[in-house]
């Protein structure tokens, strides 16, 4: 039962990429000292075509895991030795959910048949191998950076530590042909001096089948994601600065702004449409103001005081005569 479990074709997820050795930021399943390893990935959308091809790759893995006779003349020897030494891993990728990751490796005109949303009735699963290689001397040596070049520093930090080379399978679905192709890729990757090319691999997105705690942790922005957003922001700024149209646009905006300010300051203060009845329609001179002040003072002196209640005699009033005692 344990052997059957090992022969199952695992799915490449964000939580299993490091464990399977299919991550340029990680290491091989063979250990940290292994500098070169491989990951054979079958990409496709869910459907009968993918299920059939998954069964074919599982059979390939089963055949390579068997004991074979020693000898370099065996066509499957390189792949079998790499699989047993854990330098080779087989996995499958859901091309619709992991479309960015899928398009990154299968960047061709026909990659839409494998990656992204379904556009046609028939899907085409595709097999490719990623060769990872770590250069220990390059990792130990600190890269030279230009003084004040924050842009170059960000680019160096974004690159994955392991280089990647991709080989795509274009043959038939026959098991012997697939085994021969995988063995030839591993043989060339171990013996030939291939270029050391480092890049930044897109992150695998969490899928519905993954644990909830894993989604919550991975939904938080990582350091690499924040650096990537910052780098794209700087790129947009550099693009705007280098655009020849940005100078005339800024000059036109400045002229319009200064023109608006000058027009507002040059216009007289606006008066109300309806004149105030208490205010005169024309300016008053000093002589008129003095004459009006003297007129108001004269009117105030000529006004008689208002009668009080005691000064007014009622019509039916009767004055009582004084007695003798009062007169005395």
XYZ file of C-alpha atoms in Angstrom, residues 109-276:
168
model
C 0.251 30.016 -29.667
C -1.412 26.742 -28.643
C -1.018 27.212 -24.879
C -4.651 28.403 -24.608
C -5.703 24.800 -25.260
C -4.025 23.855 -21.970
C -3.924 26.930 -19.731
C -6.606 29.358 -18.621
C -10.394 29.163 -19.077
C -11.814 26.605 -21.482
C -12.300 27.992 -25.007
C -12.938 24.818 -26.971
C -14.676 21.511 -26.400
C -11.451 19.505 -26.606
C -8.589 20.139 -24.185
C -4.958 19.315 -24.903
C -2.862 18.281 -21.874
C 0.849 18.946 -22.309
C 3.935 17.499 -20.669
C 7.053 19.546 -19.989
C 10.190 19.153 -17.882
C 11.809 21.905 -15.843
C 15.523 21.536 -15.162
C 16.578 23.281 -11.957
C 20.214 24.035 -11.236
C 21.765 25.850 -8.323
C 25.115 27.573 -8.777
C 26.784 27.489 -5.369
C 29.542 29.899 -6.386
C 26.956 32.428 -7.574
C 24.951 32.100 -4.344
C 28.028 32.520 -2.137
C 29.289 35.531 -4.072
C 27.361 38.677 -3.289
C 26.262 40.363 -6.532
C 27.901 43.680 -7.402
C 25.475 46.564 -7.176
C 25.831 50.045 -8.470
C 25.882 52.794 -5.898
C 22.480 54.378 -5.602
C 20.968 51.842 -7.988
C 17.901 50.728 -6.062
C 16.382 49.538 -9.319
C 19.196 47.048 -9.920
C 19.077 45.891 -6.302
C 15.389 45.067 -6.580
C 15.991 43.100 -9.757
C 18.685 40.999 -8.090
C 16.474 40.262 -5.106
C 13.542 39.203 -7.280
C 15.406 36.476 -9.186
C 14.932 32.890 -8.046
C 18.112 31.281 -6.680
C 17.906 28.271 -9.035
C 18.146 28.588 -12.798
C 15.447 27.015 -14.970
C 15.387 25.464 -18.441
C 12.131 24.142 -19.907
C 11.718 21.315 -22.421
C 8.293 20.615 -23.969
C 7.166 17.208 -25.179
C 5.714 17.241 -28.708
C 5.470 13.513 -29.376
C 2.660 10.998 -29.130
C 1.066 9.635 -25.977
C 2.892 6.310 -26.256
C 4.636 5.284 -23.048
C 7.947 4.139 -24.646
C 8.274 7.435 -26.514
C 7.650 9.452 -23.340
C 10.214 7.411 -21.392
C 12.807 7.840 -24.134
C 12.218 11.593 -24.243
C 12.457 12.023 -20.454
C 15.672 10.002 -20.326
C 17.239 12.022 -23.137
C 16.364 15.318 -21.426
C 17.950 14.171 -18.161
C 21.030 12.838 -19.947
C 21.578 16.128 -21.763
C 20.882 18.144 -18.625
C 23.498 16.250 -16.623
C 26.218 16.052 -19.274
C 25.937 19.163 -21.430
C 27.026 22.652 -20.438
C 23.690 24.434 -20.706
C 23.186 28.168 -20.076
C 22.494 29.310 -16.533
C 19.332 31.400 -16.802
C 17.624 32.779 -13.693
C 14.207 34.393 -13.675
C 11.210 35.123 -11.420
C 8.568 32.387 -11.420
C 4.914 33.360 -10.803
C 3.510 32.175 -7.496
C 1.060 29.291 -7.372
C -2.366 30.448 -6.186
C -4.262 28.569 -3.438
C -7.031 26.329 -4.758
C -10.379 25.239 -3.285
C -9.036 21.876 -2.202
C -6.372 23.359 0.051
C -6.844 23.846 3.817
C -8.452 27.046 5.056
C -5.477 27.939 7.241
C -3.206 27.651 4.211
C -5.379 30.070 2.225
C -5.371 32.580 5.070
C -1.600 32.520 5.386
C -0.997 32.729 1.649
C -3.509 35.523 1.169
C -1.213 37.820 3.155
C 1.151 39.764 0.900
C 4.626 38.290 0.995
C 7.868 40.207 0.797
C 8.437 39.181 -2.802
C 4.910 40.269 -3.761
C 5.377 43.681 -2.159
C 8.720 44.087 -3.918
C 7.106 43.123 -7.210
C 4.360 45.743 -6.760
C 6.959 48.366 -5.826
C 9.070 47.478 -8.838
C 6.072 47.748 -11.188
C 5.251 51.159 -9.651
C 8.795 52.384 -10.310
C 8.589 51.028 -13.851
C 5.421 53.021 -14.514
C 7.094 56.177 -13.192
C 10.103 55.656 -15.461
C 7.782 55.058 -18.418
C 5.919 58.289 -17.715
C 9.142 60.255 -17.364
C 10.466 58.883 -20.632
C 7.251 59.593 -22.524
C 7.855 62.599 -24.853
C 4.230 63.692 -24.474
C 4.440 64.256 -20.733
C 6.425 67.540 -21.074
C 3.919 69.447 -23.253
C 1.028 68.131 -21.165
C 2.558 69.413 -17.917
C 3.401 72.766 -19.551
C -0.161 73.171 -20.821
C -1.584 72.323 -17.393
C 0.716 74.880 -15.718
C -0.270 77.623 -18.200
C -3.969 76.934 -17.697
C -3.539 77.044 -13.923
C -1.657 80.371 -13.967
C -4.155 81.836 -16.440
C -7.081 80.947 -14.189
C -5.384 82.552 -11.180
C -4.602 85.749 -13.156
C -8.208 86.080 -14.387
C -9.599 85.737 -10.863
C -7.256 88.381 -9.468
C -7.810 90.856 -12.321
C -11.628 90.852 -12.069
C -13.244 93.551 -9.784
C -15.257 92.400 -6.786
C -18.793 91.491 -7.785
C -21.668 93.696 -6.480
C -25.130 92.460 -5.671
C -27.818 92.934 -8.341
C -30.303 94.627 -5.988
C -28.908 97.768 -4.366
C -29.367 98.167 -0.646
